[in-house]
PDB file of C-alpha atoms and ligand atoms in Angstrom:
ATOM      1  CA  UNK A   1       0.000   0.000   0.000  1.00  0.00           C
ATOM      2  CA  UNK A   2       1.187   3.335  -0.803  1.00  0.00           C
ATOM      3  CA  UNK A   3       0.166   7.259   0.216  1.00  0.00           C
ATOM      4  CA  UNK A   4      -1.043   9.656  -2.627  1.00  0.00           C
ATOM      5  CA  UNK A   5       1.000  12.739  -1.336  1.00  0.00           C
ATOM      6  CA  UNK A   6      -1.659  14.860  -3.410  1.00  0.00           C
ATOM      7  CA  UNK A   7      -4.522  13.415  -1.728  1.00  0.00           C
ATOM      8  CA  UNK A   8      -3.553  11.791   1.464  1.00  0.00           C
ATOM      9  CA  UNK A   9      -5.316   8.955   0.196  1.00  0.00           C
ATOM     10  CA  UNK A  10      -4.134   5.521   0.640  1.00  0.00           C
ATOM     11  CA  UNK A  11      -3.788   3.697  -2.191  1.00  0.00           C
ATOM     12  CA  UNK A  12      -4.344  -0.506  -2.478  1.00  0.00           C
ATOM     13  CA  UNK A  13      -4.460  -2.827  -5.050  1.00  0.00           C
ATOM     14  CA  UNK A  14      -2.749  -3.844  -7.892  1.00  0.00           C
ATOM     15  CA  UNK A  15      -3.900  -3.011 -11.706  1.00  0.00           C
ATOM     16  CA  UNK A  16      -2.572  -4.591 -14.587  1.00  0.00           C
ATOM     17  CA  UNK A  17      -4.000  -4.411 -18.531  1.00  0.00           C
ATOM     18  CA  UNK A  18      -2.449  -7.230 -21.145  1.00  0.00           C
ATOM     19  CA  UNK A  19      -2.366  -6.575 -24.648  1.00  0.00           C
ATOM     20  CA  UNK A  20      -0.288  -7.016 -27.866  1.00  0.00           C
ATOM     21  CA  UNK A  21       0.285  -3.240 -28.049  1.00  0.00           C
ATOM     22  CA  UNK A  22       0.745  -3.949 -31.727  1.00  0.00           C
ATOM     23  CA  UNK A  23       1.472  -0.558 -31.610  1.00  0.00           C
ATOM     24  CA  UNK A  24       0.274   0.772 -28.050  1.00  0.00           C
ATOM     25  CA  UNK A  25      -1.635   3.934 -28.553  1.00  0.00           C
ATOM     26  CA  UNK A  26      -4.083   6.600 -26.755  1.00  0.00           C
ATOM     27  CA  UNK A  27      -7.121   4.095 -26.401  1.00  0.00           C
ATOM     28  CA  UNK A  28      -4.506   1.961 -24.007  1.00  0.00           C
ATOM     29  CA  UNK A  29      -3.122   4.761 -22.156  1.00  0.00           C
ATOM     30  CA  UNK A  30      -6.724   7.715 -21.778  1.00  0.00           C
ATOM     31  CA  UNK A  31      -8.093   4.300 -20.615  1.00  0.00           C
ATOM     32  CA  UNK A  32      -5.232   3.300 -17.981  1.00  0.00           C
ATOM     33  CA  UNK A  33      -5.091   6.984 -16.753  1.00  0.00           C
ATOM     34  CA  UNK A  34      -8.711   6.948 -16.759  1.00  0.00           C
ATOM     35  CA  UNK A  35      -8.200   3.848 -13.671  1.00  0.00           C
ATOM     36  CA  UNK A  36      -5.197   5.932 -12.397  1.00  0.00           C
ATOM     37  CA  UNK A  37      -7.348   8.692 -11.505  1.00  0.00           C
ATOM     38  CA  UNK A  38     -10.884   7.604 -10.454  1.00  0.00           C
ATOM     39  CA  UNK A  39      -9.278   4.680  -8.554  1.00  0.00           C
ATOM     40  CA  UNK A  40      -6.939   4.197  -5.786  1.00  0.00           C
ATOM     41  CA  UNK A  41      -4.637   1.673  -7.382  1.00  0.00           C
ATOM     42  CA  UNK A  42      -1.077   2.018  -6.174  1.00  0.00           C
ATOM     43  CA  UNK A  43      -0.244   1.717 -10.107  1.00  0.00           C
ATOM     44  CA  UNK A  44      -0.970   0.209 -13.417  1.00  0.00           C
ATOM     45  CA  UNK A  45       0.868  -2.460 -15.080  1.00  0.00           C
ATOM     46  CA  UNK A  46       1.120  -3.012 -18.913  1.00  0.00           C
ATOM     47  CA  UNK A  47       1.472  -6.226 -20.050  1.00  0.00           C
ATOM     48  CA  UNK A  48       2.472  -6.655 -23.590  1.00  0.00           C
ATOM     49  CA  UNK A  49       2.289 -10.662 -24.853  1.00  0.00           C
ATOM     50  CA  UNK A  50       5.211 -12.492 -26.421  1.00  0.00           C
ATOM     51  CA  UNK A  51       2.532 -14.661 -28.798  1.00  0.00           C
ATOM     52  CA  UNK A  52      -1.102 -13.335 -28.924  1.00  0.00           C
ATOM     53  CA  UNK A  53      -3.108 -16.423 -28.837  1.00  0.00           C
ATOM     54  CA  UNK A  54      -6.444 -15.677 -30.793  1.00  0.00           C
ATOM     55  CA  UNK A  55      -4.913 -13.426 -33.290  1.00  0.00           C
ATOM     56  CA  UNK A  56      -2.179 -13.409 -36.118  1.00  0.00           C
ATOM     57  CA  UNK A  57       1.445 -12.950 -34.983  1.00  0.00           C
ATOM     58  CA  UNK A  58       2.584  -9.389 -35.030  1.00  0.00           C
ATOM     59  CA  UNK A  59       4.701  -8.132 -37.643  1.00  0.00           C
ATOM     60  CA  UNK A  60       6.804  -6.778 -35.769  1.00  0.00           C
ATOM     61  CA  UNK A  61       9.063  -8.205 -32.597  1.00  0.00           C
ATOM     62  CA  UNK A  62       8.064  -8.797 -29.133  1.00  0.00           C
ATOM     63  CA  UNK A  63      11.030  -6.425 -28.695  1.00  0.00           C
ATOM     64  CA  UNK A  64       9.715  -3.861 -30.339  1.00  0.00           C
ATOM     65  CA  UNK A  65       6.009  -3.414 -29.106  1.00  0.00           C
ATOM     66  CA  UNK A  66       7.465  -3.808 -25.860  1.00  0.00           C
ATOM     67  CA  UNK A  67      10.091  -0.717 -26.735  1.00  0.00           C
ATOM     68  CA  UNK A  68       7.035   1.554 -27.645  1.00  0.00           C
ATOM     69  CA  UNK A  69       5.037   0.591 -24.349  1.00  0.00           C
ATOM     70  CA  UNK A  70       8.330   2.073 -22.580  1.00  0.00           C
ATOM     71  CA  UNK A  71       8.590   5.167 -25.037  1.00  0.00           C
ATOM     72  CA  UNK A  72       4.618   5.767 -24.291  1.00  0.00           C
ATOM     73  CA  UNK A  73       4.645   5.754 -20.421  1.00  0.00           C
ATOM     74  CA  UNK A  74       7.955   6.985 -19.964  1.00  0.00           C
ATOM     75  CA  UNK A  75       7.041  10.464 -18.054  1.00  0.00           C
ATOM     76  CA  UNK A  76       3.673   8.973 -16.291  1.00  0.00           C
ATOM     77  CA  UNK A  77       4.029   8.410 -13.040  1.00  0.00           C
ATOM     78  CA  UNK A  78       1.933   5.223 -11.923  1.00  0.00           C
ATOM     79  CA  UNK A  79       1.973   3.738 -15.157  1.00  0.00           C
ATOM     80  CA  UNK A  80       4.749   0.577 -14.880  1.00  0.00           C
ATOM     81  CA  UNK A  81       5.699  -2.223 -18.044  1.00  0.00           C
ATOM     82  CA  UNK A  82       5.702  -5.387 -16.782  1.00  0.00           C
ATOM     83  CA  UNK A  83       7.627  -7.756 -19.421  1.00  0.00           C
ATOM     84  CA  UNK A  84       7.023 -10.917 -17.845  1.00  0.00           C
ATOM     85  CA  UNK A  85       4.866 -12.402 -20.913  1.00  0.00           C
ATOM     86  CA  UNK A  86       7.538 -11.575 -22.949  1.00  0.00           C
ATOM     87  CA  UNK A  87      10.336 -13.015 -20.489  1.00  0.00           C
ATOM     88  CA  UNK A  88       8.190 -16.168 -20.462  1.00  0.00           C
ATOM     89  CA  UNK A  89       8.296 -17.030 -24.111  1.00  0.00           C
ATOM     90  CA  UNK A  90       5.665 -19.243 -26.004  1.00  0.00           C
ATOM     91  CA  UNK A  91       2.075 -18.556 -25.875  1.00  0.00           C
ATOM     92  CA  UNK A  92       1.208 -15.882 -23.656  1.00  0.00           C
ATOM     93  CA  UNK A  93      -1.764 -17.392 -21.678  1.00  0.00           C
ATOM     94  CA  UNK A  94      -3.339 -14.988 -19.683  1.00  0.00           C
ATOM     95  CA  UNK A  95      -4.113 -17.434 -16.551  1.00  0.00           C
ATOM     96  CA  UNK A  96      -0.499 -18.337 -16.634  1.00  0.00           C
ATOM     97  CA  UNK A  97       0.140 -14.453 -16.109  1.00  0.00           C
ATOM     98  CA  UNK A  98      -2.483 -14.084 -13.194  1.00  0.00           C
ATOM     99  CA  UNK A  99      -1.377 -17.151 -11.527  1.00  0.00           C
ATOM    100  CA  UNK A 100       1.939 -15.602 -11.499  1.00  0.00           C
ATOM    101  CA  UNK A 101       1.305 -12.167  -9.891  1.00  0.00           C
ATOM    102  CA  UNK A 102      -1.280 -13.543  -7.416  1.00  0.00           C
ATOM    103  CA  UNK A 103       1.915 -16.230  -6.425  1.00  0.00           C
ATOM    104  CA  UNK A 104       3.861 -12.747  -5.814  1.00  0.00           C
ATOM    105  CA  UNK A 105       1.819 -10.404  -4.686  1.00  0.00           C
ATOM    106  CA  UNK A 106       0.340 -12.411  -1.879  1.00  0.00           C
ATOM    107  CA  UNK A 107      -3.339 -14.086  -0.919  1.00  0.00           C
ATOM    108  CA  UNK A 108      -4.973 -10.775   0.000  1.00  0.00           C
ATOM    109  CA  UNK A 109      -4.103  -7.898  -2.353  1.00  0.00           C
ATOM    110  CA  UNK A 110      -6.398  -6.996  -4.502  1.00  0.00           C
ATOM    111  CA  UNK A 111      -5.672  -7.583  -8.294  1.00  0.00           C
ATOM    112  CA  UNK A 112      -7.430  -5.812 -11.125  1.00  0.00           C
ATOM    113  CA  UNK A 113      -7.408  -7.446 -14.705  1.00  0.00           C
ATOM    114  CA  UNK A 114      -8.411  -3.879 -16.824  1.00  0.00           C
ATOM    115  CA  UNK A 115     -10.011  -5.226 -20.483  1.00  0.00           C
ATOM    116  CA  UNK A 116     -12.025  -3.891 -23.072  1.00  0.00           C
ATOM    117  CA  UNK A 117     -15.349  -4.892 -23.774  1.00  0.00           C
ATOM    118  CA  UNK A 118     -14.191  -6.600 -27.057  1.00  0.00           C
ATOM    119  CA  UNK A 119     -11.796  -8.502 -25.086  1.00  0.00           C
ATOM    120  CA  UNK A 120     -14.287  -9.835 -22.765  1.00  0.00           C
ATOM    121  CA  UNK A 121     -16.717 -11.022 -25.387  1.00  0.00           C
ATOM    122  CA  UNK A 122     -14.152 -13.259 -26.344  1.00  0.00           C
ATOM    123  CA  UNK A 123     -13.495 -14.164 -22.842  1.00  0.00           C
ATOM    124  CA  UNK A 124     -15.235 -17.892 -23.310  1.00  0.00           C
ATOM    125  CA  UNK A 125     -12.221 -18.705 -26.065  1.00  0.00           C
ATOM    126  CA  UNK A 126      -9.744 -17.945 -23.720  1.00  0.00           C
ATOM    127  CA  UNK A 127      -7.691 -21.004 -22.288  1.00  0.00           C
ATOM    128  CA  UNK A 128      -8.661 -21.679 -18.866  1.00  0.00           C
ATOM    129  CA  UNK A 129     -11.001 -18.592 -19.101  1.00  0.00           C
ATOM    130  CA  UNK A 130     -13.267 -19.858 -15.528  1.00  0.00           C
ATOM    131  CA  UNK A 131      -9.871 -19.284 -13.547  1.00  0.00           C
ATOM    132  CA  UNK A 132      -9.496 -15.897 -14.265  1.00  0.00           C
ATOM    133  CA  UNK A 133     -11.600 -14.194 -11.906  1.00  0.00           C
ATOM    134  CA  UNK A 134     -10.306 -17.067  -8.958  1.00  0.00           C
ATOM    135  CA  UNK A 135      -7.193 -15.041  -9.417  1.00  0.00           C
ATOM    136  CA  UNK A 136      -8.147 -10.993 -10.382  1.00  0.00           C
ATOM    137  CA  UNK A 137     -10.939  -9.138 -10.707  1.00  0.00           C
ATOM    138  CA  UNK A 138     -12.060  -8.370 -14.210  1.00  0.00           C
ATOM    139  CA  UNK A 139     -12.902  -4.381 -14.784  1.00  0.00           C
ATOM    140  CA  UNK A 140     -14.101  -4.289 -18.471  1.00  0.00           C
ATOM    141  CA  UNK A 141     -14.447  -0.848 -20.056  1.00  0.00           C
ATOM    142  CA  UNK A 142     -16.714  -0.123 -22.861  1.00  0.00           C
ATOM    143  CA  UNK A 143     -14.938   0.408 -26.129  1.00  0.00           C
ATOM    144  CA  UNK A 144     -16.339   2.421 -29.401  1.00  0.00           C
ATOM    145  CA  UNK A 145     -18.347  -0.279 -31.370  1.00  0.00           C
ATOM    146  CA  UNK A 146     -18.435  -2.946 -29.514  1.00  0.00           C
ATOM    147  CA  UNK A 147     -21.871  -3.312 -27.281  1.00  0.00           C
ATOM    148  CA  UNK A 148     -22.315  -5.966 -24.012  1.00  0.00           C
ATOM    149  CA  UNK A 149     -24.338  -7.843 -26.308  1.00  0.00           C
ATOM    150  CA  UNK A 150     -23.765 -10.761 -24.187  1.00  0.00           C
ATOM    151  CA  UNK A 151     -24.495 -14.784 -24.978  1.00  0.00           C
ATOM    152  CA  UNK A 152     -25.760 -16.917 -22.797  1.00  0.00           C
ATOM    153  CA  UNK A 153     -22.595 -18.098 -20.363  1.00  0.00           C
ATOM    154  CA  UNK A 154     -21.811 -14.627 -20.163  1.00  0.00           C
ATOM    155  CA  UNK A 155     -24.030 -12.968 -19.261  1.00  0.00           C
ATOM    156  CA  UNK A 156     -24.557 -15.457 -16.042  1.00  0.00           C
ATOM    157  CA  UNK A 157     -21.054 -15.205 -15.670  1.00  0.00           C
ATOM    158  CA  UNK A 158     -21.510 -11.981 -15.248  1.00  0.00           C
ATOM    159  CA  UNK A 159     -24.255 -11.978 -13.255  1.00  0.00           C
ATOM    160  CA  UNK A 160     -22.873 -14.094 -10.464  1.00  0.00           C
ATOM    161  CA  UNK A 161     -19.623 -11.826 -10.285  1.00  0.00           C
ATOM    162  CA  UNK A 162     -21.005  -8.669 -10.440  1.00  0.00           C
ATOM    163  CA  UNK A 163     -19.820  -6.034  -8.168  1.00  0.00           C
ATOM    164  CA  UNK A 164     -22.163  -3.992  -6.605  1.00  0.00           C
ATOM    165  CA  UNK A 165     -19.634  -1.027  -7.054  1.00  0.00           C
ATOM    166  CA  UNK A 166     -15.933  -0.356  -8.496  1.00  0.00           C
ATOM    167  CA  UNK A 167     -14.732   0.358  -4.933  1.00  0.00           C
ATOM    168  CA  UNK A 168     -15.572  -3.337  -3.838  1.00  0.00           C
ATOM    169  CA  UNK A 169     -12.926  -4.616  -6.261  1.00  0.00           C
ATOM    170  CA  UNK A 170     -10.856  -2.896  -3.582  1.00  0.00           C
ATOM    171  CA  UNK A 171     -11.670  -4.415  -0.575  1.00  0.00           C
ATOM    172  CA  UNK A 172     -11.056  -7.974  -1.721  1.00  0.00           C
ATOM    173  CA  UNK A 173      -8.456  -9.987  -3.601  1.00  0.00           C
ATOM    174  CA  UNK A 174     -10.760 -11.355  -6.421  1.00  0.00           C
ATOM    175  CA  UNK A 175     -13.619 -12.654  -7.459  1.00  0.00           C
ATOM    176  CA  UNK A 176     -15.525  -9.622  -9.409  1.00  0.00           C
ATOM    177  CA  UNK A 177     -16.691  -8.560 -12.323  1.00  0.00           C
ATOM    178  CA  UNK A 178     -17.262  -4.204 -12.814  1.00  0.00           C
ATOM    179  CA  UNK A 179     -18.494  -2.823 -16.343  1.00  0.00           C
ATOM    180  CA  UNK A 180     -17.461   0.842 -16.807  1.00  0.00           C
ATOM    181  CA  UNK A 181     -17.580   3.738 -19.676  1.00  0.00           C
ATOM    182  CA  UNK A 182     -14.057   5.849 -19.362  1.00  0.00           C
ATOM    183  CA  UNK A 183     -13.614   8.332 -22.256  1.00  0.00           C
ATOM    184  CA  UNK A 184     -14.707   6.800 -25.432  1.00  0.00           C
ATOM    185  CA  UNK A 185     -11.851   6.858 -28.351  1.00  0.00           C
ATOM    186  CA  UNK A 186     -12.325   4.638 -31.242  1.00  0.00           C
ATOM    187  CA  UNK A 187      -9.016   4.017 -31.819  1.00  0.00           C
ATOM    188  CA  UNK A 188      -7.170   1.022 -32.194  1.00  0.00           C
ATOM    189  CA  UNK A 189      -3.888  -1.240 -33.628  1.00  0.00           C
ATOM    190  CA  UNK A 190      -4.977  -2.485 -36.860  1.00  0.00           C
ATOM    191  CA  UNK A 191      -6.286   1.260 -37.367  1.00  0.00           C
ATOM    192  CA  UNK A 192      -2.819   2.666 -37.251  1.00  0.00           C
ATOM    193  CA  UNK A 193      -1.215  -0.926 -39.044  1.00  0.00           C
ATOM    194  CA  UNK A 194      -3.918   0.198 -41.870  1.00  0.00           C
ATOM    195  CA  UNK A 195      -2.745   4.069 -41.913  1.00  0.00           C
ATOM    196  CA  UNK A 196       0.791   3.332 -41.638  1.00  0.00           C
ATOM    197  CA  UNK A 197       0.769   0.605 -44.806  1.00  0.00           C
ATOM    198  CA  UNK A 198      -1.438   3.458 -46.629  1.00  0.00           C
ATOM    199  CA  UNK A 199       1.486   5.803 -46.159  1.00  0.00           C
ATOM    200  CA  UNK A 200      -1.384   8.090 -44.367  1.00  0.00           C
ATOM    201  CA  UNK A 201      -0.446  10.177 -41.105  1.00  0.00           C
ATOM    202  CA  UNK A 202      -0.987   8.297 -37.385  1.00  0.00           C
ATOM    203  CA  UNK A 203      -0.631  11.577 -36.055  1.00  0.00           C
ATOM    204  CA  UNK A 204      -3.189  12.086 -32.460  1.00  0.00           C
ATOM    205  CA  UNK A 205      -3.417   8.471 -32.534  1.00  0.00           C
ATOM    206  CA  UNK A 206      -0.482   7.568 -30.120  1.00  0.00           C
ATOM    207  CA  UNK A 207       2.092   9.298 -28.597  1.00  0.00           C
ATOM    208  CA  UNK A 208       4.591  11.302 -30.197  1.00  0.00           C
ATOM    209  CA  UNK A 209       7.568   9.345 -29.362  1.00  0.00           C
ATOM    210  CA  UNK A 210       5.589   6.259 -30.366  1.00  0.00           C
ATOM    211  CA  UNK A 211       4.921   7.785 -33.695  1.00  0.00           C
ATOM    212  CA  UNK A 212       8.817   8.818 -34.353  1.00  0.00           C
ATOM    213  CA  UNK A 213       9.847   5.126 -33.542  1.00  0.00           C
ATOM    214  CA  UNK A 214       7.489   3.705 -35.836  1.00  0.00           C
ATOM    215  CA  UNK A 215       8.444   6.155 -38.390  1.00  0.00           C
ATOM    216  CA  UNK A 216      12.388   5.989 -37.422  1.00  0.00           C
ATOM    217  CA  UNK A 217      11.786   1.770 -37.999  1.00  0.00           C
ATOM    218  CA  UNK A 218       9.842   1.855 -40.952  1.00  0.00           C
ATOM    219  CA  UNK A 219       7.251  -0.692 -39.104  1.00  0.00           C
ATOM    220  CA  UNK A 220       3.904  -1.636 -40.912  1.00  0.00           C
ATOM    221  CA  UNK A 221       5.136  -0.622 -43.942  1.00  0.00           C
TER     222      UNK A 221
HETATM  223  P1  LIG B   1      -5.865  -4.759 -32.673  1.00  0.00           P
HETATM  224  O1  LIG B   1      -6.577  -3.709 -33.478  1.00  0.00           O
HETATM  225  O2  LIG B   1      -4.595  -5.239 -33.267  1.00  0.00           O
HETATM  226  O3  LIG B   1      -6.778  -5.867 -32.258  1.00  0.00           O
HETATM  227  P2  LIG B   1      -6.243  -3.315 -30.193  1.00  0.00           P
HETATM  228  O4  LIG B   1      -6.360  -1.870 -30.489  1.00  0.00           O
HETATM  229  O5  LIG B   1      -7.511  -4.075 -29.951  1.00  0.00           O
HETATM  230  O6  LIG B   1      -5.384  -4.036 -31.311  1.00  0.00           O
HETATM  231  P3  LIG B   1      -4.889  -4.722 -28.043  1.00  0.00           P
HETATM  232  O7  LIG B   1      -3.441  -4.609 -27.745  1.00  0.00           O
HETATM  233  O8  LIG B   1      -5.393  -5.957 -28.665  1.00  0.00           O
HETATM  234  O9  LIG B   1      -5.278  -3.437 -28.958  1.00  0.00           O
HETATM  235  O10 LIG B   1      -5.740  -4.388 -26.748  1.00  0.00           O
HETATM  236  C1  LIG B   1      -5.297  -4.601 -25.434  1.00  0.00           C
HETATM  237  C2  LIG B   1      -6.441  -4.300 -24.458  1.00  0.00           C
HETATM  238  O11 LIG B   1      -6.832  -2.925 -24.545  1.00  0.00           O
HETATM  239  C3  LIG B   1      -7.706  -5.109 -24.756  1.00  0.00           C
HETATM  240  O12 LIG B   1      -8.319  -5.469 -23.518  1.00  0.00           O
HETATM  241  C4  LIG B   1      -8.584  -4.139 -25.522  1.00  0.00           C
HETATM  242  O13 LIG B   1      -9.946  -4.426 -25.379  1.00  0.00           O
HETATM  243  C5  LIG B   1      -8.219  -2.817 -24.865  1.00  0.00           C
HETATM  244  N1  LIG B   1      -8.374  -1.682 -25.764  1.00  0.00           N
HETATM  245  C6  LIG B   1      -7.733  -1.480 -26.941  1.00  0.00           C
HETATM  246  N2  LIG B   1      -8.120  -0.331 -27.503  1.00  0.00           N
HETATM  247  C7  LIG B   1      -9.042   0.221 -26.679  1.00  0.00           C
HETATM  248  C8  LIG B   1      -9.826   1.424 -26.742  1.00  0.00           C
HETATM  249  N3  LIG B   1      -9.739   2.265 -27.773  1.00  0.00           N
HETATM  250  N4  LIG B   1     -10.663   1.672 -25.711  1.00  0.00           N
HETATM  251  C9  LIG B   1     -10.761   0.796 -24.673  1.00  0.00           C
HETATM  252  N5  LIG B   1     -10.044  -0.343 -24.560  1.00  0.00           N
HETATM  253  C10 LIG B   1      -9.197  -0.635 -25.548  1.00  0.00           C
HETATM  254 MG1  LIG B   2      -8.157  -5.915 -30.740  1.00  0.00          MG
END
């Protein structure tokens, strides 16, 4: 636990959001400052994967998303890389991850798995998908285009973790499930893969740094 000088307040729990970051951009990062600032998490954790497992390898190298997710947090204070997926090797299975942190961060802190509602649709494809919330909390924010249109194991999932508000993912170590709108931006990866084969500007869509390193490598070209 640590003290917000600003506020005095005490701080507890431990967020983390996994992704390919395939390039990481200002959808990831207004959305992790987003839990920054209306929560009391002690500090966010990105996560990028080594191997995606429901989508095509990257075009890029592990190396090299993870060298953006650096360049993009670099002067935010509370937002950490953790490179453990990428450490790790093979496919980067999200319970394996979880079962990991929970091993090191103790029985009784809280954990916080951030995901986008797209994300969590697909939640019933991931590998050991039931274990998830034994380990974290899941806090799914809403993303541009993509609606909680939920099927059937879902939606009782849901129902039987639902928290009754985003401060009780704080007072316990797991178990929870918290749906929440941040500021909406409809951007994403493939949108600035797309732009950047097309020879169009990324410009707004990530961070400057972000954009010079893509631009310095000549990625998605
Ligand atoms: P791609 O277009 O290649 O699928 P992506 O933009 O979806 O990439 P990921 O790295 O796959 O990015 O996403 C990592 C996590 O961030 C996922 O949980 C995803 O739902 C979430 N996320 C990505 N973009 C946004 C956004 N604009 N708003 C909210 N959440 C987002
Ligand atoms: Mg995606």
């Amino acid at each position: 636990m640590t003290i917000d000088s600003r506020a005095g307040l005490k701080k507890k729990g431990v967020a983390i959001m996994g992704g390919t970051f395939d390039p990481i951009h200002n959808g990831h990062l207004r959305t992790a400052v987003d839990i920054l600032d209306g929560y009391q998490y002690a500090n966010l954790r990105l996560i990028p994967c080594f191997q995606p497992v429901h989508k095509r390898q990257p075009s890029i190298t592990p190396q090299q998303r993870l060298d953006m997710v650096k360049l993009a947090i670099s002067s935010h204070d509370g937002l950490l890389v953790d490179d453990r997926e990428i450490t790790r090797e093979g496919p980067s299975y999200t319970a394996d991850t979880l079962r990991e942190i929970r091993a090191q961060i103790g029985p009784d802190e809280p954990l916080v798995m951030v995901l986008g509602m797209d994300s969590f649709l697909s939640l019933p494809t991931w590998h050991n998908w039931q274990d998830l919330i034994k380990y974290a909390h899941l806090f799914v924010v809403s993303r541009p285009g993509w609606e909680p249109d939920l099927i059937s194991e879902l939606s009782s999932f849901s129902e039987n973790y639902r928290a009754s508000s985003p401060h009780e993912l704080q007072c316990m170590p797991s178990g929870l499930v918290w749906f929440e709108t941040l500021t909406p931006l409809g951007i994403s990866s493939s949108m600035i893969r797309s732009l950047a084969r097309k020879d169009k500007s990324i410009a707004y869509l990530l961070p400057e740094p972000v954009q010079n390193y893509i631009e310095k490598h000549q990625l998605y070209r």
